[in-house]
mmCIF file of C-alpha atoms in Angstrom:
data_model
loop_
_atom_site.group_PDB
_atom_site.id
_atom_site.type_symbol
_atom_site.label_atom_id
_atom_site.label_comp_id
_atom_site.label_asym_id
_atom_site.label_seq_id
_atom_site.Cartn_x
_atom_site.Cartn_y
_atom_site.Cartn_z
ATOM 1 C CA UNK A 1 196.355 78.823 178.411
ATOM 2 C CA UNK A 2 193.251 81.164 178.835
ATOM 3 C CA UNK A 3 193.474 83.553 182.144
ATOM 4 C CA UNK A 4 191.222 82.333 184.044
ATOM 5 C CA UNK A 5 193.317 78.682 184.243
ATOM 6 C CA UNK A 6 196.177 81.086 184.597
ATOM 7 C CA UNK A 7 194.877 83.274 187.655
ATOM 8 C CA UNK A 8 193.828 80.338 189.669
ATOM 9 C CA UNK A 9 197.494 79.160 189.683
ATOM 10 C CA UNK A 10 198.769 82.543 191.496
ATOM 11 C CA UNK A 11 197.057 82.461 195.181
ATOM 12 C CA UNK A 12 194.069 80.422 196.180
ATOM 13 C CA UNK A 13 195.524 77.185 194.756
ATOM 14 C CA UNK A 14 199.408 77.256 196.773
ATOM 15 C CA UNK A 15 197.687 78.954 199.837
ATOM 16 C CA UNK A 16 195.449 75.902 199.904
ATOM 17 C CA UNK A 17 198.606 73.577 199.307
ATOM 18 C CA UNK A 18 200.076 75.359 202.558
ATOM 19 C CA UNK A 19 197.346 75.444 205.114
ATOM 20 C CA UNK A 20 196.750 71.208 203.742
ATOM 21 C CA UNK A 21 200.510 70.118 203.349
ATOM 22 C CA UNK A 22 202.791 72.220 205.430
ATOM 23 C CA UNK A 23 200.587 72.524 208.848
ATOM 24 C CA UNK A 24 198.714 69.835 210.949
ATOM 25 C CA UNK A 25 194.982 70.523 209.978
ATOM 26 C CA UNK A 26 192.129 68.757 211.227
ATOM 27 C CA UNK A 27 190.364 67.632 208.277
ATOM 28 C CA UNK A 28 186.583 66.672 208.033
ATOM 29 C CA UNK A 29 184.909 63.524 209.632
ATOM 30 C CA UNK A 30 183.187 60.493 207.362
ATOM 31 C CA UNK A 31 184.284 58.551 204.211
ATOM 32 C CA UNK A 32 187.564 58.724 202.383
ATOM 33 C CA UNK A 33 186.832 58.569 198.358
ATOM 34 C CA UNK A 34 186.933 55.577 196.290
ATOM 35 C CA UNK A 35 189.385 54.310 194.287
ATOM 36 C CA UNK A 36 189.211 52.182 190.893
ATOM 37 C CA UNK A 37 192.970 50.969 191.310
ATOM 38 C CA UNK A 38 192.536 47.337 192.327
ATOM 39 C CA UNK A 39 195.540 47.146 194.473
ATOM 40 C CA UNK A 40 194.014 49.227 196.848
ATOM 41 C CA UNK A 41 191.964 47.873 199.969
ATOM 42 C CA UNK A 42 189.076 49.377 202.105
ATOM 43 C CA UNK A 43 189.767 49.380 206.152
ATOM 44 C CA UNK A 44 187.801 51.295 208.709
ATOM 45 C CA UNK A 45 189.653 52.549 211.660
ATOM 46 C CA UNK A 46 187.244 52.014 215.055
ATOM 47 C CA UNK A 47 188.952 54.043 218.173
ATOM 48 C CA UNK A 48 188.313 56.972 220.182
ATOM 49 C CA UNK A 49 185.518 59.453 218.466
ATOM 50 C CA UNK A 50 187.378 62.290 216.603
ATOM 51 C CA UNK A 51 190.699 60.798 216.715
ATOM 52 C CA UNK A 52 193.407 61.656 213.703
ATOM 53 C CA UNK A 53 194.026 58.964 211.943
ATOM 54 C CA UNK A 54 197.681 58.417 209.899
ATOM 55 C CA UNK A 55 198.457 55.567 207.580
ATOM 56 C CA UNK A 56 202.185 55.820 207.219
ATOM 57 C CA UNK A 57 202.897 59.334 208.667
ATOM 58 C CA UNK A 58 199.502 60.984 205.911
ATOM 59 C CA UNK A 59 197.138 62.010 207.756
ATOM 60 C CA UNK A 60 194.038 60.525 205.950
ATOM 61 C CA UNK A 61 191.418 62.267 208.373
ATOM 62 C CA UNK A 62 189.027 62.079 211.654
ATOM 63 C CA UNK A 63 187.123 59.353 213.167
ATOM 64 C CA UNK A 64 183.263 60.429 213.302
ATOM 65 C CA UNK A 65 181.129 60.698 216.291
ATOM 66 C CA UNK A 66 180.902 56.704 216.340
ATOM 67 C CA UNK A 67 184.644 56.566 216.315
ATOM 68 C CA UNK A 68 184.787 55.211 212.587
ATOM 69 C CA UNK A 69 186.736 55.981 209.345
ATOM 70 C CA UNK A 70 186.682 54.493 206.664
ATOM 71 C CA UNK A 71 189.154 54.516 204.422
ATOM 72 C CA UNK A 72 188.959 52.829 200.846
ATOM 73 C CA UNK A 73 192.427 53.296 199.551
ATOM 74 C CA UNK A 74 194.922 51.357 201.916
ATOM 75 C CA UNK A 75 197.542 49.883 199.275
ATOM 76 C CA UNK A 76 198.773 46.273 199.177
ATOM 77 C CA UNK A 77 201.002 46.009 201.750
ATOM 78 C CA UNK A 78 202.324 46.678 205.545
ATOM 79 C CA UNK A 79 201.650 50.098 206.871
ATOM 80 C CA UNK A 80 201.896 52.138 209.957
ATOM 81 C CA UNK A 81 198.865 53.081 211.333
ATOM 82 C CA UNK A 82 199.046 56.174 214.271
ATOM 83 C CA UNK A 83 196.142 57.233 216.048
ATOM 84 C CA UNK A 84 196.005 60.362 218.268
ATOM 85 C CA UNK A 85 192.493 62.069 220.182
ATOM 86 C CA UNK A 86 192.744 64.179 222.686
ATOM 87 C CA UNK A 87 193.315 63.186 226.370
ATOM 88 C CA UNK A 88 194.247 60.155 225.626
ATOM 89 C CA UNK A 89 197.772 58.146 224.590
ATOM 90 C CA UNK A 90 198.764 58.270 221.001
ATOM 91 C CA UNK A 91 199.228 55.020 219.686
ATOM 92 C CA UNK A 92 200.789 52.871 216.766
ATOM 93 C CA UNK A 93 200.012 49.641 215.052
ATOM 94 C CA UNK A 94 201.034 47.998 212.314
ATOM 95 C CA UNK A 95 198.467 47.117 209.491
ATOM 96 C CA UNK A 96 199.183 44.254 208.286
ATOM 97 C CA UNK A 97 199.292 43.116 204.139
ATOM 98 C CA UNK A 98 195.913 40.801 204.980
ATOM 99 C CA UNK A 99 194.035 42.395 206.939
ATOM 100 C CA UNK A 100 190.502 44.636 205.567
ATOM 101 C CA UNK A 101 187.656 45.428 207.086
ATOM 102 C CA UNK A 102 187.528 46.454 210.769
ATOM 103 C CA UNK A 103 190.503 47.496 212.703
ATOM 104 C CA UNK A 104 190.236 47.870 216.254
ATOM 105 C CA UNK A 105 192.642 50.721 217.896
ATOM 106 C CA UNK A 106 191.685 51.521 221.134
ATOM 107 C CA UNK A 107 193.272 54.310 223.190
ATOM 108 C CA UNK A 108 193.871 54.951 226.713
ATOM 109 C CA UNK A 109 193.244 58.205 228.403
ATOM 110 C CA UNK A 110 196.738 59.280 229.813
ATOM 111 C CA UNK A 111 197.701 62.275 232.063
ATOM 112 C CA UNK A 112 200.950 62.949 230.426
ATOM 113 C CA UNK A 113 201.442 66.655 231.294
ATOM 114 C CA UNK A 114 204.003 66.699 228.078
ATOM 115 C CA UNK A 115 201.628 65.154 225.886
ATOM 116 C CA UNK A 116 198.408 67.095 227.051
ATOM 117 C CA UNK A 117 200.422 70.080 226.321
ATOM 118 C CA UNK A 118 201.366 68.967 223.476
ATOM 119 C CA UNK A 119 197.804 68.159 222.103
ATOM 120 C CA UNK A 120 196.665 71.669 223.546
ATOM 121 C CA UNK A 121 199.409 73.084 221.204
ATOM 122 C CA UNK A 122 197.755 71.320 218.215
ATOM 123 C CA UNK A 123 194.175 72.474 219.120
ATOM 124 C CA UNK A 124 195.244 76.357 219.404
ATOM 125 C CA UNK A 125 197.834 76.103 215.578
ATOM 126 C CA UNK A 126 195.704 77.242 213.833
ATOM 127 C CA UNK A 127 193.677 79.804 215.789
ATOM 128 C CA UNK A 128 196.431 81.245 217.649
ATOM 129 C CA UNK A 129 199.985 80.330 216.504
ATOM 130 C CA UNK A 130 201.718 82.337 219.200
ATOM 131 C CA UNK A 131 200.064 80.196 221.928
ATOM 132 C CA UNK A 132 200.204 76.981 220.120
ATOM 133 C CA UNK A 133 204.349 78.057 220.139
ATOM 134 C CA UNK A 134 204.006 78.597 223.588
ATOM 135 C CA UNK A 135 202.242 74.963 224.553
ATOM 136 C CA UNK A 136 205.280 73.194 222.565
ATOM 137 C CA UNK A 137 207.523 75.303 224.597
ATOM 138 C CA UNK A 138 205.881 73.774 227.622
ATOM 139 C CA UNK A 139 205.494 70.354 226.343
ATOM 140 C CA UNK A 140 208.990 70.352 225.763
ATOM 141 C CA UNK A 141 210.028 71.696 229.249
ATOM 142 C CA UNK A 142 208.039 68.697 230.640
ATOM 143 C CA UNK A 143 209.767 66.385 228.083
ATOM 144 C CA UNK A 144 213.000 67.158 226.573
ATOM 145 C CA UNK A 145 213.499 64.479 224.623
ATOM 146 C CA UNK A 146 210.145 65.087 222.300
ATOM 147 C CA UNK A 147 211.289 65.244 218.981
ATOM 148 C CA UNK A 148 207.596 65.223 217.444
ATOM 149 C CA UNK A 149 206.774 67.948 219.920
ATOM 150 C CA UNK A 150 210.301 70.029 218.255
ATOM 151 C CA UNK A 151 209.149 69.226 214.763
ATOM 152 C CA UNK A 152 205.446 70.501 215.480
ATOM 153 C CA UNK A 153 207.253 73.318 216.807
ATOM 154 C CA UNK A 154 209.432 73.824 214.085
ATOM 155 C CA UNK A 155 205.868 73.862 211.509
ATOM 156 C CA UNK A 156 204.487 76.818 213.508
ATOM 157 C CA UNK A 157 207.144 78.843 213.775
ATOM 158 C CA UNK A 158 208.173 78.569 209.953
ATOM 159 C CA UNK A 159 204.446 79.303 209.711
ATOM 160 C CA UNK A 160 205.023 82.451 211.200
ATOM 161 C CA UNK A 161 207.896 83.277 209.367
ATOM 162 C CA UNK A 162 210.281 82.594 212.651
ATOM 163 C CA UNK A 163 212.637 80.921 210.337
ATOM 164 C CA UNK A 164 215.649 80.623 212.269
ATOM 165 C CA UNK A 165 214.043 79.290 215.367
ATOM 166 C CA UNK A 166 212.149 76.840 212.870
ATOM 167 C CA UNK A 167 215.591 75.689 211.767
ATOM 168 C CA UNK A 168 217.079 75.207 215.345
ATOM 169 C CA UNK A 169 214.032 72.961 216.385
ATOM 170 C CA UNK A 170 214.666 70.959 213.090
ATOM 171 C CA UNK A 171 218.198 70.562 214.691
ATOM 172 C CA UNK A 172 216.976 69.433 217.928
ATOM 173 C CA UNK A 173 214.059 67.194 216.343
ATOM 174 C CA UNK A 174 217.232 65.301 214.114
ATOM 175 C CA UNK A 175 219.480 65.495 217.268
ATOM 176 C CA UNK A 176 216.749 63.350 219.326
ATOM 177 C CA UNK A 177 216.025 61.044 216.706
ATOM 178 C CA UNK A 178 218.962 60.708 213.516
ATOM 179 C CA UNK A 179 217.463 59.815 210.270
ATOM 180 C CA UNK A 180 214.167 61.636 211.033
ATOM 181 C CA UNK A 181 212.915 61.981 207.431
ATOM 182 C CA UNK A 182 209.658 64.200 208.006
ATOM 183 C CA UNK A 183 212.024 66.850 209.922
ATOM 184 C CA UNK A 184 214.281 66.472 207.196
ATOM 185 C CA UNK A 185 211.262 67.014 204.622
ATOM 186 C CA UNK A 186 210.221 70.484 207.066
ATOM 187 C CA UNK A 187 214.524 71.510 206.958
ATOM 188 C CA UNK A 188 213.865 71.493 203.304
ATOM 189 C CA UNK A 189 210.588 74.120 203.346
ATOM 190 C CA UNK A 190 212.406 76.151 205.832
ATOM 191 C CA UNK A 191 215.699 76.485 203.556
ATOM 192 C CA UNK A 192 213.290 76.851 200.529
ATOM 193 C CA UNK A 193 211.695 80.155 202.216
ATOM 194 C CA UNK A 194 215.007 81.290 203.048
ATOM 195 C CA UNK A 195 215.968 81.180 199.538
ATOM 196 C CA UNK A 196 218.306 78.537 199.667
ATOM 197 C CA UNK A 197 217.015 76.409 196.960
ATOM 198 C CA UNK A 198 219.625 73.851 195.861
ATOM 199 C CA UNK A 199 220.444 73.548 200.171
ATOM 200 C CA UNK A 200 216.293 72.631 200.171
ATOM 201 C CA UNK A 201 216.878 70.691 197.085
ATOM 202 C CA UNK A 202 219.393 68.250 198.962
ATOM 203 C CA UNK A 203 217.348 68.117 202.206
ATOM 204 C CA UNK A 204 213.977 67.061 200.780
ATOM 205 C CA UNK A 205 216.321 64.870 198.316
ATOM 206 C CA UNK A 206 217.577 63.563 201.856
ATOM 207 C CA UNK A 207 214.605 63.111 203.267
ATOM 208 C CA UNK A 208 213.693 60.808 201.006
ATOM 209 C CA UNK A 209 216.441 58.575 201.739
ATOM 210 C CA UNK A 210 215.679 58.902 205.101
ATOM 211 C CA UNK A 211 212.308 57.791 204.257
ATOM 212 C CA UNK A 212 213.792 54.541 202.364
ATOM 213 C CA UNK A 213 211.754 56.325 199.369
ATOM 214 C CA UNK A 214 208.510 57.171 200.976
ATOM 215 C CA UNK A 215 208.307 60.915 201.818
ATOM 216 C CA UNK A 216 205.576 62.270 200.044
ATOM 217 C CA UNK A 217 206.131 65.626 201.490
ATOM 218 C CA UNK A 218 209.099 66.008 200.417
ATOM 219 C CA UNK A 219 208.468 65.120 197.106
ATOM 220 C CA UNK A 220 205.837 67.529 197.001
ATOM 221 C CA UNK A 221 208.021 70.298 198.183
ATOM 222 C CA UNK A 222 210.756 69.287 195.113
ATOM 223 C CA UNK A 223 207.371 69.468 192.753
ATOM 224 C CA UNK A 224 206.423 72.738 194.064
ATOM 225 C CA UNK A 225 209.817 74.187 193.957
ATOM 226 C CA UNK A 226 211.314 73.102 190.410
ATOM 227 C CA UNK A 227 207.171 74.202 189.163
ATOM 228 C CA UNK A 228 208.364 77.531 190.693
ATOM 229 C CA UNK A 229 211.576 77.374 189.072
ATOM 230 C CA UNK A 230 209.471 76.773 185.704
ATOM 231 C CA UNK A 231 207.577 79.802 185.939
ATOM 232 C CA UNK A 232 210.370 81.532 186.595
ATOM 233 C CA UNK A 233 212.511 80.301 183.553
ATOM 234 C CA UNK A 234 208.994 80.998 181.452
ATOM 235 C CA UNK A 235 208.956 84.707 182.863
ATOM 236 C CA UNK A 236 212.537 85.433 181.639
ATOM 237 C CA UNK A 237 211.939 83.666 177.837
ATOM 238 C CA UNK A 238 214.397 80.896 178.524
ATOM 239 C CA UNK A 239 211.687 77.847 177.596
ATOM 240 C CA UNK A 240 213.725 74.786 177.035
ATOM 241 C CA UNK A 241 214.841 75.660 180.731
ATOM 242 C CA UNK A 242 211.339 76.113 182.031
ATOM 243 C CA UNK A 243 210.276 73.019 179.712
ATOM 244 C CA UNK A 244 212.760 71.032 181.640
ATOM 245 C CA UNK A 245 211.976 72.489 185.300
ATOM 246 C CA UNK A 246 208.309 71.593 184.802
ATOM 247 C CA UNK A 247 209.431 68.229 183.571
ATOM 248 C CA UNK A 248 211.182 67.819 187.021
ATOM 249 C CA UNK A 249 207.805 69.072 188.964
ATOM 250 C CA UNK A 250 205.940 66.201 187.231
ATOM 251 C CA UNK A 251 208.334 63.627 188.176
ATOM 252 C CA UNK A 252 208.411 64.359 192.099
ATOM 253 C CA UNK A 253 204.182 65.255 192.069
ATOM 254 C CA UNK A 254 202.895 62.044 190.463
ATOM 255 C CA UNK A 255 205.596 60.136 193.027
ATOM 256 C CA UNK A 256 203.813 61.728 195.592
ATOM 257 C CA UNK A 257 201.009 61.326 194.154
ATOM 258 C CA UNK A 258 201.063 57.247 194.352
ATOM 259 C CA UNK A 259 202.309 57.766 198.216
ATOM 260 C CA UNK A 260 199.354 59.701 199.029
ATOM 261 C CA UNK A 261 196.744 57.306 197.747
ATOM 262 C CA UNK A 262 193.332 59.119 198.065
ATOM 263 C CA UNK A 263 194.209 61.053 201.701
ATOM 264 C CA UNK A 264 193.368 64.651 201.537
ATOM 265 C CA UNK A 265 196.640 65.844 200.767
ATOM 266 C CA UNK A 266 196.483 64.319 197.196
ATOM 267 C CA UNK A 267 193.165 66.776 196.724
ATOM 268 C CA UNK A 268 195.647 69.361 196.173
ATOM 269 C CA UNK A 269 198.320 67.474 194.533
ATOM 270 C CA UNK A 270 196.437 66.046 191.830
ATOM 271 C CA UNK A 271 195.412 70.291 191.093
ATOM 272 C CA UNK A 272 199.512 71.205 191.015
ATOM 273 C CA UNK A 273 200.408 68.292 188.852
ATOM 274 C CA UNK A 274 197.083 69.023 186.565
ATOM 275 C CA UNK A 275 198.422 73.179 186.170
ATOM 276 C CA UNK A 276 202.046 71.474 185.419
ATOM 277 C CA UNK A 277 200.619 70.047 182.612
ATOM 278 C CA UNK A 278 198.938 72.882 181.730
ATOM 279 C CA UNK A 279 201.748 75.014 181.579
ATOM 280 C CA UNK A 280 203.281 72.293 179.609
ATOM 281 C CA UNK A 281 200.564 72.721 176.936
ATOM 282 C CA UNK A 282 200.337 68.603 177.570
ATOM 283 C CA UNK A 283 196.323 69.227 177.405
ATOM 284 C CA UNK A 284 195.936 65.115 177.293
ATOM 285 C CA UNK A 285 198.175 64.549 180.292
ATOM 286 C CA UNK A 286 196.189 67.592 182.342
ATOM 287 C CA UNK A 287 192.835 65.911 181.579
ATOM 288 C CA UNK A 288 193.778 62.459 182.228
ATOM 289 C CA UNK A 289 195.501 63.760 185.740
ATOM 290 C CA UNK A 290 191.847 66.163 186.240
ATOM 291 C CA UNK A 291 189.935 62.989 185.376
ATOM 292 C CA UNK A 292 192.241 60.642 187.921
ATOM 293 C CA UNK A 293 191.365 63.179 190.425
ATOM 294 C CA UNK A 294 187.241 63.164 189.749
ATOM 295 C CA UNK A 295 187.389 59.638 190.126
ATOM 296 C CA UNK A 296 188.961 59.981 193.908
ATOM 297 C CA UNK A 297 187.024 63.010 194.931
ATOM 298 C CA UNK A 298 183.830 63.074 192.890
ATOM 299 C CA UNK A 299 181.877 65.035 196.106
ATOM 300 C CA UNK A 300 184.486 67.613 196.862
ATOM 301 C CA UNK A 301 183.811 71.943 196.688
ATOM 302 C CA UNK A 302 186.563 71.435 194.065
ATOM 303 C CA UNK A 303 185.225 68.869 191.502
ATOM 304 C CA UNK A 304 182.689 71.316 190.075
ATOM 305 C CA UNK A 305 185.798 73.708 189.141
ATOM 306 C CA UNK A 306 187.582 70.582 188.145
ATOM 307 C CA UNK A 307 184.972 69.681 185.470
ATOM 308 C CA UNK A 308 185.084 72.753 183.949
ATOM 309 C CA UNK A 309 188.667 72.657 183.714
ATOM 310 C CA UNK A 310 188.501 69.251 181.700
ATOM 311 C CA UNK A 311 185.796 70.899 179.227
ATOM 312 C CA UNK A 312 187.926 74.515 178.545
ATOM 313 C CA UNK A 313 191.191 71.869 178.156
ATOM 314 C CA UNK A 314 189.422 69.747 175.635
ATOM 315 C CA UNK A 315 188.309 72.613 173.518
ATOM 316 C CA UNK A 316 192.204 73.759 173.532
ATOM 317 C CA UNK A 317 193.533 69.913 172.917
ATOM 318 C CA UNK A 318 190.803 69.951 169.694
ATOM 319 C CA UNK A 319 192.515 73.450 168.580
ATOM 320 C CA UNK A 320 195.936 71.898 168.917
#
């Protein structure tokens, strides 16, 4: 692998994964890419103007100024749909497997002091973590039993390297509500930057379960780490090991990958599991996975950089 392919691995590619993945981030309004797959369905979300929008617990995005989002890669299927906007109720409704097109959520303005604290938390995460800490704090004094509100909590202060206060909101986010797999999925990043891989190992593994098999943050998190583990094993000269880890990293990343459909999270997926491959020296599988992601994001700041990846890989798949 040349350097350059190389360099971008080290920082701007996992900071990226970090700020998308691991924190609540309010992504840009409009039109979710396209994507060939035919089991996948268009809907457009009409509620509140710039309301987050999840399908199944991933966030896919913001309603625009008209209150619409479209989104053009809804599987086959039931789903969850949750809708949140500030000052106003969050609500959920189920998508059903037949129904395209329009879907009406409308919200009602509430004067929850819990959940306007809560929502102020969100707003201030990721200008001014200490505060946004703070506003959980609050929301939570209003509401003790808030286990979204300890889980959001938990994401800050891991983001701010409070570790063990992350891990005793995680407890009180599972106390409130057992079987809660995205805390679980956070329990595993916390024990990961602790250094407690194979304890982070069984919690995103338990998430997972938790999640009756959908938890595409944790599988992203086992990606990451066993990837991590690869490099590591490739560092020391021990290749059949790092061989194997980075087999391991491509098994969890393209099962998140098919959770994620074509929300913004999979932007950065689809680069991990494309530098797996890499690393790999499986130049066909790293185009093909480059090429999946073109397809799904043709418009994106990335997709120039992604071409150019797909053109220095074929030169080194024709030298093979």
């Amino acid at each position: 692998m040349n350097a350059k392919l190389s360099n971008r691995s080290i920082g701007a590619l996992l900071a990226v994964f970090t700020s998308l993945f691991f924190t609540q981030v309010a992504y840009s309004q409009g039109k979710r890419p396209v994507t060939a797959a035919a089991q996948f369905r268009a809907v457009t979300i009409v509620t509140q103007p710039a309301a987050s929008i999840w399908i199944d617990g991933v966030l896919f995005g913001k309603a625009g100024t008209d209150g619409r989002l479209e989104i053009r890669s809804v599987s086959s299927g039931t789903h969850s749909v949750r809708v949140r906007a500030d000052g106003f109720k969050e609500k959920s409704q189920t998508l059903t497997a037949a129904q395209k097109g329009e879907i009406k959520i409308a919200l009602v303005a509430t004067t929850d002091k819990a959940e306007l604290a809560f929502q102020e938390a969100g707003r201030l995460t990721m200008s001014d973590r200490e505060k946004a800490i703070a506003a959980y704090e609050q929301a939570i004094k209003l509401r003790p039993n808030y286990p979204e509100a300890y889980l959001a909590l938990a994401r800050t202060q891991s983001d701010t390297g409070d570790l063990e206060d992350a891990q005793r909101s995680i407890n009180s986010a599972r106390k409130l509500r057992p079987g809660y797999a995205e805390a679980t999925a956070v329990e595993g990043r916390i024990l990961k930057e602790s250094g407690e891989e194979q304890k982070a190992i069984a919690a995103f593994k338990r998430s997972i379960t938790e999640g009756k098999g959908f938890q595409p943050e944790a599988l992203t998190g086992l990606g990451l780490l066993y990837k991590e583990r690869g490099e590591g094993s490739g560092g020391a000269g021990l290749f059949e090991e790092e061989q194997a880890h980075y087999d391991e990293s491509a098994k969890y990343l393209k099962s998140a990958l098919k959770q994620l459909s074509g929300s913004p999270d999979a932007l950065v997926v689809y680069q991990l599991l494309g530098l797996v491959y890499e690393r790999q020296q499986k130049f066909a599988d790293a185009i093909s996975t480059y090429e999946e992601f073109l397809r799904l994001f043709p418009d994106t700041i990335e997709a120039s950089a992604v071409r150019s990846f797909i053109v220095q890989l074929r030169k080194q798949l024709d030298g093979q």
